[in-house]
mmCIF file of C-alpha atoms and ligand atoms in Angstrom:
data_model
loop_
_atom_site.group_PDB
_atom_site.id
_atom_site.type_symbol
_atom_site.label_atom_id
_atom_site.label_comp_id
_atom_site.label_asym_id
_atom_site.label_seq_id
_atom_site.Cartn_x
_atom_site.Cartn_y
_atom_site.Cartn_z
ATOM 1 C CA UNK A 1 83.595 -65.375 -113.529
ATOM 2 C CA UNK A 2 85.920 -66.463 -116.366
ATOM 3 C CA UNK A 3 84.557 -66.743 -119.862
ATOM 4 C CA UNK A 4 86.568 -67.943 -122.735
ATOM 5 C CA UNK A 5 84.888 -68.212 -126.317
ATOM 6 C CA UNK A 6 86.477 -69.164 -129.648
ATOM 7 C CA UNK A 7 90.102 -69.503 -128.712
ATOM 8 C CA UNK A 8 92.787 -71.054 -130.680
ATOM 9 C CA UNK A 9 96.359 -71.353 -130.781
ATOM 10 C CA UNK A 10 98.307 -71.863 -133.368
ATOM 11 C CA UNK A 11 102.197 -73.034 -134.209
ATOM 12 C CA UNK A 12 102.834 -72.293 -137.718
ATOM 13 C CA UNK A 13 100.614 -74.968 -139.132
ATOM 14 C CA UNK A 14 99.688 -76.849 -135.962
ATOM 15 C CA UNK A 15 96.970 -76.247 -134.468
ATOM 16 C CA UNK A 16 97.219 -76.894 -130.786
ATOM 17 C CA UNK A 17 93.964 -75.150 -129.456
ATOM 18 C CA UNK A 18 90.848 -74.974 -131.863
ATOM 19 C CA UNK A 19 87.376 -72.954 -130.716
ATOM 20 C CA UNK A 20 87.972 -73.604 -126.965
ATOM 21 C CA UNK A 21 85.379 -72.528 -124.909
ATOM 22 C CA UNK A 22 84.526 -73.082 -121.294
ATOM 23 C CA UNK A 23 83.750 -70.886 -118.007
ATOM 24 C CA UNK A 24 85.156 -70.971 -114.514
ATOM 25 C CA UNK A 25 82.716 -69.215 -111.885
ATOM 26 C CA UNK A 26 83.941 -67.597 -108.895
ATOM 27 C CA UNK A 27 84.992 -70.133 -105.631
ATOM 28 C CA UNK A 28 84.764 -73.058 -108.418
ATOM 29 C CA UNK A 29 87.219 -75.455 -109.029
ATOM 30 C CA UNK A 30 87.326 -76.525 -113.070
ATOM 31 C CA UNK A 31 89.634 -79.093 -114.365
ATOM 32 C CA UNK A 32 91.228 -79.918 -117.540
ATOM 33 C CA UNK A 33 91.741 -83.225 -118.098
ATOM 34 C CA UNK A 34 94.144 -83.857 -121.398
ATOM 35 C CA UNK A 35 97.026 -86.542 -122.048
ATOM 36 C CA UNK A 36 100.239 -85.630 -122.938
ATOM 37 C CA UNK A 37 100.089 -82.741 -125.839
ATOM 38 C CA UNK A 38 96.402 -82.465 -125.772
ATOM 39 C CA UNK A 39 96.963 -78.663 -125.993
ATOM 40 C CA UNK A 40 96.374 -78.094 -122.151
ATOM 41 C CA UNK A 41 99.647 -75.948 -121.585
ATOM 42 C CA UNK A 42 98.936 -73.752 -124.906
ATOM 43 C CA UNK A 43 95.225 -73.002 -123.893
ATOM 44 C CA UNK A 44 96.097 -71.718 -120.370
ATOM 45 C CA UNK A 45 98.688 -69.706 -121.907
ATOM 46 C CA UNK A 46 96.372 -68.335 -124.002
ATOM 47 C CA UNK A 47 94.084 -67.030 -121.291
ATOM 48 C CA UNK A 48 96.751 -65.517 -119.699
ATOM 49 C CA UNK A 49 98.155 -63.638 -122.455
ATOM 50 C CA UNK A 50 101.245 -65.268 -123.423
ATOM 51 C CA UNK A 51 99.942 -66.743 -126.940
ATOM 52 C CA UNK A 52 98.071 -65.214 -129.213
ATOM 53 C CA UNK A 53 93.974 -66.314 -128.662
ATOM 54 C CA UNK A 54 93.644 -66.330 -132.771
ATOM 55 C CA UNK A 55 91.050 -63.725 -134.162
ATOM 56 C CA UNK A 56 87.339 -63.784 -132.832
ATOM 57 C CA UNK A 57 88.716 -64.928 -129.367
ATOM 58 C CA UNK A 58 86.501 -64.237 -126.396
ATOM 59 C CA UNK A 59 88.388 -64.109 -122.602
ATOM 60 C CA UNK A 60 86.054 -62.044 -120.174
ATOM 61 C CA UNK A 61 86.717 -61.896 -116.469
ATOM 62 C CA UNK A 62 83.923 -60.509 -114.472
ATOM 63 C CA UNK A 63 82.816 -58.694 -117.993
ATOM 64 C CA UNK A 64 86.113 -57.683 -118.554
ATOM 65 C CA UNK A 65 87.853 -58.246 -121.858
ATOM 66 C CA UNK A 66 91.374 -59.995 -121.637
ATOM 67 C CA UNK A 67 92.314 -60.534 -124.888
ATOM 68 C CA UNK A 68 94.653 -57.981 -126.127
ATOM 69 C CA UNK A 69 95.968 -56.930 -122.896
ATOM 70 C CA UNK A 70 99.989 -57.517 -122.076
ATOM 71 C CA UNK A 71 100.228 -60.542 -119.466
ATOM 72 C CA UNK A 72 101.220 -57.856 -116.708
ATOM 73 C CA UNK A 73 97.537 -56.072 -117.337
ATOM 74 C CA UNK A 74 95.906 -59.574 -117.517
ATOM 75 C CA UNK A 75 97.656 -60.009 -113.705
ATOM 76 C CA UNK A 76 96.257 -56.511 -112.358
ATOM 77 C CA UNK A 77 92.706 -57.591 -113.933
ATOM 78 C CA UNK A 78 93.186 -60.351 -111.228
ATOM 79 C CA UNK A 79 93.780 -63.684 -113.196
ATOM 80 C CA UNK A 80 97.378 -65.204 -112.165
ATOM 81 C CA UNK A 81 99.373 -68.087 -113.617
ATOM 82 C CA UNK A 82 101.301 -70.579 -112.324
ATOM 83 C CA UNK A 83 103.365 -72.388 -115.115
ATOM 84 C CA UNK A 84 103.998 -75.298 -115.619
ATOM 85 C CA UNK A 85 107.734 -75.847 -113.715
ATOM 86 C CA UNK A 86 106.907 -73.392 -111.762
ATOM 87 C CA UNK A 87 108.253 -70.305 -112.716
ATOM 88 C CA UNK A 88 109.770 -69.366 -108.697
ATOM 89 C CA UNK A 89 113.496 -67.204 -109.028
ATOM 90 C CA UNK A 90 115.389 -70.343 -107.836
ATOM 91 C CA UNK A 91 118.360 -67.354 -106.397
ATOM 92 C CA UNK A 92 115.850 -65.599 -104.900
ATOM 93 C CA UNK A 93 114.166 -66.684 -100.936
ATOM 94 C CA UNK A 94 110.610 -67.566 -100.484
ATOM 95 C CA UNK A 95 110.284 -64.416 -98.919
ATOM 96 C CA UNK A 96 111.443 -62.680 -101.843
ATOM 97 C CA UNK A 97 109.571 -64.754 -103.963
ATOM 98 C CA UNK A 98 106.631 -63.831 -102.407
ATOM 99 C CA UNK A 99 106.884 -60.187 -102.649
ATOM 100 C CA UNK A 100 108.027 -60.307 -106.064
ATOM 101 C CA UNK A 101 103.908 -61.688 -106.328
ATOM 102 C CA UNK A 102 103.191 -58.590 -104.697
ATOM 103 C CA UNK A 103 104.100 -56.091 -107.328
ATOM 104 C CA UNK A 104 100.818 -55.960 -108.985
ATOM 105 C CA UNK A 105 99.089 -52.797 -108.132
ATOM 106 C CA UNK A 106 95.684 -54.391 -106.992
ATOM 107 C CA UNK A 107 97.909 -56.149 -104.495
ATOM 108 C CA UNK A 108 100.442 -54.158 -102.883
ATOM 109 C CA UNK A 109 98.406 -52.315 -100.512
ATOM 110 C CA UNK A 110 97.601 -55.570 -99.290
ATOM 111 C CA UNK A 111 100.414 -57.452 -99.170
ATOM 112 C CA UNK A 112 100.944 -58.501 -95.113
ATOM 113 C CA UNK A 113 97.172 -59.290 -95.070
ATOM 114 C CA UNK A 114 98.077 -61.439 -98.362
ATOM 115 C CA UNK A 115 100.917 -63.065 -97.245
ATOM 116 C CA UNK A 116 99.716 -63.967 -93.871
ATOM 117 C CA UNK A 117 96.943 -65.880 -95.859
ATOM 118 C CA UNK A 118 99.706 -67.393 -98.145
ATOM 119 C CA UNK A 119 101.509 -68.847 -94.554
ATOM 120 C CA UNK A 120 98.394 -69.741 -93.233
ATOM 121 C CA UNK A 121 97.545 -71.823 -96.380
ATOM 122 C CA UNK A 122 101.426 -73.158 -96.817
ATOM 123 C CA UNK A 123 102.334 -73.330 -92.964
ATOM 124 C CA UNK A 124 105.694 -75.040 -94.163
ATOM 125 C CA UNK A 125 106.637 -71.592 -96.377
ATOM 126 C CA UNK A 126 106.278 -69.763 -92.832
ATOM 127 C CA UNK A 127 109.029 -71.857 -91.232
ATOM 128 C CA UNK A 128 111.704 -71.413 -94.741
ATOM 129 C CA UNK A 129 111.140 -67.814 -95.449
ATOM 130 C CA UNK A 130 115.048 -67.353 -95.487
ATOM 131 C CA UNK A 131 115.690 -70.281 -97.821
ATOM 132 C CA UNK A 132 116.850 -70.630 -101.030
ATOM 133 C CA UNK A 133 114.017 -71.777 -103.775
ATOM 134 C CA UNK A 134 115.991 -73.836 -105.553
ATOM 135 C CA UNK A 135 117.461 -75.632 -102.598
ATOM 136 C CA UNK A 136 113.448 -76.511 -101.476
ATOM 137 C CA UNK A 137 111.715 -79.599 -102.552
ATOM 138 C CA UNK A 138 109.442 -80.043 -105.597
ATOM 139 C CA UNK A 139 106.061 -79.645 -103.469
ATOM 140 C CA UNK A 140 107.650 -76.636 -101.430
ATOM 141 C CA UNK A 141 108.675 -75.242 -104.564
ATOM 142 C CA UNK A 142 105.021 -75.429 -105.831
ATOM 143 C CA UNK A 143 103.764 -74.090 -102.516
ATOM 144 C CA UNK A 144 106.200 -71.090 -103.423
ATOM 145 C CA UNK A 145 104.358 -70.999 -106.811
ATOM 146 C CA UNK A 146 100.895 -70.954 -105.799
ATOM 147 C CA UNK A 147 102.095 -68.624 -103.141
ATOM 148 C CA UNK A 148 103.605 -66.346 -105.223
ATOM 149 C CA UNK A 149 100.449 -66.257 -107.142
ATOM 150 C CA UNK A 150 98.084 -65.868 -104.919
ATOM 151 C CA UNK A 151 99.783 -62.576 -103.534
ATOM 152 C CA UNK A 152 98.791 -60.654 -107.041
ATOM 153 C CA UNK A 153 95.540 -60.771 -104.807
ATOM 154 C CA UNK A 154 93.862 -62.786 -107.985
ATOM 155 C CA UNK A 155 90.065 -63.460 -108.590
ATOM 156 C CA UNK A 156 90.790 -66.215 -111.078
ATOM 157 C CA UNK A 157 93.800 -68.794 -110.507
ATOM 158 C CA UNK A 158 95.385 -70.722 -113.286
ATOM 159 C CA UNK A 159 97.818 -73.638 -112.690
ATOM 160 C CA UNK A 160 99.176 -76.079 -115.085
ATOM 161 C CA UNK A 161 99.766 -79.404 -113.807
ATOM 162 C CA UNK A 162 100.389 -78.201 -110.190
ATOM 163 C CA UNK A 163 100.753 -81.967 -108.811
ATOM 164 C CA UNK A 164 103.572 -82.893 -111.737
ATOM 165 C CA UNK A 165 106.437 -84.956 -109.679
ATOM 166 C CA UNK A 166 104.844 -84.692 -106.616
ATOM 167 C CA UNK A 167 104.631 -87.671 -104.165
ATOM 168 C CA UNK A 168 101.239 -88.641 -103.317
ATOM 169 C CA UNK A 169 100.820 -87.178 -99.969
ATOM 170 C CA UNK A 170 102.194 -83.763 -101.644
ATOM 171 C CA UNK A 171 99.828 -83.514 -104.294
ATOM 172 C CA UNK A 172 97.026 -84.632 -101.450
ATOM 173 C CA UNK A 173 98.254 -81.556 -99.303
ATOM 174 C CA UNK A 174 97.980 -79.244 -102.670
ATOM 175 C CA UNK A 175 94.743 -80.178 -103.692
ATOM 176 C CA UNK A 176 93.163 -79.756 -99.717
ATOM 177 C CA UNK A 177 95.073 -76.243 -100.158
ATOM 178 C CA UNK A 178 93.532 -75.780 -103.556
ATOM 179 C CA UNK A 179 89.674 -76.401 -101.627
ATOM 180 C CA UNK A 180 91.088 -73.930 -98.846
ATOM 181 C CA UNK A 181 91.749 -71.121 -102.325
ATOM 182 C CA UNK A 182 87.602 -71.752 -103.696
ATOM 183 C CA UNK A 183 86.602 -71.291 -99.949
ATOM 184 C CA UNK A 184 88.296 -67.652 -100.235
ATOM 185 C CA UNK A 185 86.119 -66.738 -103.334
ATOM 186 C CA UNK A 186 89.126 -67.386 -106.036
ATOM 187 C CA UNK A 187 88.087 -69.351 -108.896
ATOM 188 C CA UNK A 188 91.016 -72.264 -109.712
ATOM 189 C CA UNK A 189 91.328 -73.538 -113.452
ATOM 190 C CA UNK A 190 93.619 -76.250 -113.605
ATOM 191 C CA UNK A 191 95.161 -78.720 -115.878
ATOM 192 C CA UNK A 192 96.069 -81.833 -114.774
ATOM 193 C CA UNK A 193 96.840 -85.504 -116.024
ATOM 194 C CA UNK A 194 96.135 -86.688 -112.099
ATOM 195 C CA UNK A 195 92.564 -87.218 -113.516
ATOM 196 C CA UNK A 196 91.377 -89.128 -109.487
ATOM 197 C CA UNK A 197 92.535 -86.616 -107.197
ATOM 198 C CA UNK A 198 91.704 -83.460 -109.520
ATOM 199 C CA UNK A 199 88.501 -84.900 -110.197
ATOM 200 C CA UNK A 200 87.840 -85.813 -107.076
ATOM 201 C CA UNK A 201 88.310 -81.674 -105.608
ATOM 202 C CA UNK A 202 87.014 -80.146 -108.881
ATOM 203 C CA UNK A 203 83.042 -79.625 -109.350
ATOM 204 C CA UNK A 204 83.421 -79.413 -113.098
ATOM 205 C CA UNK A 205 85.494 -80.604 -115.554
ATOM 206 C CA UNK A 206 86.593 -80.530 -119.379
ATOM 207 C CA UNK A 207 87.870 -83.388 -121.385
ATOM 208 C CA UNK A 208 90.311 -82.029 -124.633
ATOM 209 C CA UNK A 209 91.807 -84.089 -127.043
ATOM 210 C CA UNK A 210 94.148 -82.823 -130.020
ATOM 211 C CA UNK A 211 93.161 -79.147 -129.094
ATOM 212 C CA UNK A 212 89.834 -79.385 -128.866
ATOM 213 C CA UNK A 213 87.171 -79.871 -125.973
ATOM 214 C CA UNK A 214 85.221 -82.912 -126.453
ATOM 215 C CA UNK A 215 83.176 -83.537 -123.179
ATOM 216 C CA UNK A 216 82.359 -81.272 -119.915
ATOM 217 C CA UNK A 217 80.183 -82.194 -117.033
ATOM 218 C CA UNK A 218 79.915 -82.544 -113.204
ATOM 219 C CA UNK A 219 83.573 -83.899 -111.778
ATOM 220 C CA UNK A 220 81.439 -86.320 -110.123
ATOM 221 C CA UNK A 221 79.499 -87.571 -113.415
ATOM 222 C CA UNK A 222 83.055 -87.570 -115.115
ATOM 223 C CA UNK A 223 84.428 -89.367 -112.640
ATOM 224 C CA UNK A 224 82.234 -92.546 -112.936
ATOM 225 C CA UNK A 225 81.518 -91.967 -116.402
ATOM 226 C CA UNK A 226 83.177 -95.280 -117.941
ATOM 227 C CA UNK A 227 84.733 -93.556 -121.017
ATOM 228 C CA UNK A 228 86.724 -90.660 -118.851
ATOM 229 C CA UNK A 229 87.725 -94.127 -116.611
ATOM 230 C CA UNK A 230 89.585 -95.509 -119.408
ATOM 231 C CA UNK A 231 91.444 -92.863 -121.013
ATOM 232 C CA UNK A 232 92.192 -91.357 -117.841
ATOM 233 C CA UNK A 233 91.816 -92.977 -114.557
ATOM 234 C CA UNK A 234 93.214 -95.811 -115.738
ATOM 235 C CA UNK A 235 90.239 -98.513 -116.675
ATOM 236 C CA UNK A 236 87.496 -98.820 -114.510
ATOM 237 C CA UNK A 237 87.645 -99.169 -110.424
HETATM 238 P P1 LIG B 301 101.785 -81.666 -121.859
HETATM 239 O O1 LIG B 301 100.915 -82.239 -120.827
HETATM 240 O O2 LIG B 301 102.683 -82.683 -122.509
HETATM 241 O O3 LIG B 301 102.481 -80.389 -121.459
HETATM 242 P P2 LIG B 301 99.726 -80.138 -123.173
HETATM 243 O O4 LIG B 301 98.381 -80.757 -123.241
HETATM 244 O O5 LIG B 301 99.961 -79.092 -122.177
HETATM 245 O O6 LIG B 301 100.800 -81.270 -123.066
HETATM 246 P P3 LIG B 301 100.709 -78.251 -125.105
HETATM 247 O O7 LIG B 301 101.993 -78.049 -124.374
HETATM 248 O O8 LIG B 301 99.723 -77.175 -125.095
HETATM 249 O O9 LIG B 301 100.003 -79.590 -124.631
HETATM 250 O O10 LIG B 301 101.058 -78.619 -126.602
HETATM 251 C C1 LIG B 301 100.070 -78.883 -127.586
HETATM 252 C C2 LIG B 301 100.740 -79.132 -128.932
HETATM 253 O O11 LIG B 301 101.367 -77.919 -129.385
HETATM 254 C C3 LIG B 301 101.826 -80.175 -128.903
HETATM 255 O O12 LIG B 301 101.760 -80.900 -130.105
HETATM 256 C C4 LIG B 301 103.114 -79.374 -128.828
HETATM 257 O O13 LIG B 301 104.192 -80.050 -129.430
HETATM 258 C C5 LIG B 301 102.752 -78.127 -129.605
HETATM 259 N N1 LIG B 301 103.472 -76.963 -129.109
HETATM 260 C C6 LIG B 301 103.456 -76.465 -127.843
HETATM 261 N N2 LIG B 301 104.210 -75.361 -127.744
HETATM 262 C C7 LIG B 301 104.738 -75.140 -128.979
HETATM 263 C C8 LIG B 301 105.586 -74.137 -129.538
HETATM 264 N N3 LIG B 301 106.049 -73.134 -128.794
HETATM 265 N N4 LIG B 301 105.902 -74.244 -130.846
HETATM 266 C C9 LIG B 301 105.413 -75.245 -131.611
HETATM 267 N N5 LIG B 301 104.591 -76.205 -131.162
HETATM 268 C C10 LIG B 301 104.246 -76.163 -129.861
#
């Protein structure tokens, strides 16, 4: 279980993130649904331990605190991130990619039995092991991502806006795949501004607007609640 209390981020005098707080249980998919600079980016960053969580912050995973540990201890407490763009060694193979995941301690001694779950998941990274990242697509590059990811063997799984310039029947295929993760026992916190389809794979979600969270219920209440349907699913159905 993730807990995160009291978290802020702040750039010079902007606040981006103020007093976040929200929880992510284990084999539960939570979404963040933000527009465009709500802050989403900054507070995932935050629980991963690239930005500062401001003083007071509270980031437990399974009663473990986060926050002052370097983003490398954060991974081997079992909490991953995939960025936004990704974040795959475009030079590098998918195979290599994939190993590179690999390098936490809590995961190498597992590493076929991680990446045969990783093809298994992704059966289209199975077939391009050999190729070049950058020469994939944008939803095979994602795949690499999550893949990459998922071989730090993590309990928690972060991803910021995972279905970003995918075509529809991509970001279908990643959300199924993100339903396959919570079946596994990982807990998935995403961000996304494809409010239908997160929503509609999620079983809780947060609103934020200008850094702050200002709603949070069942995906499915969200979903028809007529508020969330016009700032984010584009007026009502
Ligand atoms: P998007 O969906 O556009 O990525 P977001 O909800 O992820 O948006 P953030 O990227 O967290 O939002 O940005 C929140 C606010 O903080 C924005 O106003 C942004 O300009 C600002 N910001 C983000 N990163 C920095 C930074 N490194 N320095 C200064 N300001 C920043």
């Amino acid at each position: 279980m993730l807990e995160v209390k009291g978290l802020s981020v702040q750039y010079g005098k902007h606040r981006a993130v103020d007093d976040a707080a929200l929880s992510v249980a284990t084999s539960e998919i939570v979404v963040i649904l933000g527009a465009n600079g709500a802050g989403k980016s900054s507070l995932l960053k935050a629980v991963a331990g690239l930005q500062p969580p401001g003083t007071g912050a509270r980031v437990a995973l399974d009663d473990r605190e986060l926050v002052g540990l370097q983003p490398h201890q954060i991974v081997e407490a079992g909490l991953a991130l995939v960025p936004e763009g990704r974040g795959i060694f475009g030079e590098l193979t998918v195979r290599e990619n994939l190993l590179l995941g690999a390098f936490a301690r809590r995961a190498r001694a597992d590493e076929a039995n991680n990446r045969h779950r990783v093809l298994a998941l992704f059966p289209r990274l199975a077939e391009r092991l050999d190729q070049t990242a950058r020469t994939m697509s944008g939803g095979e590059q994602q795949m690499v991502a999550i893949g990459r990811a998922l071989m730090s063997a993590p309990k928690m799984l972060l991803l910021d806006e995972p279905s970003l310039g995918l075509s529809p029947l991509l970001s279908s295929e990643l959300f199924r795949a993100l339903g396959r993760i919570r079946q596994d026992g990982i807990g998935v916190l995403l961000v996304e501004q494809n409010a239908r389809k997160s929503l509609a794979i999620a079983d809780r979600g947060y609103l934020i607007e200008n850094g702050r969270i200002v709603g949070a219920g069942r995906a499915a209440e969200l979903a028809s609640d007529p508020a969330v349907q016009r700032a984010y699913l584009g007026g009502a159905r």
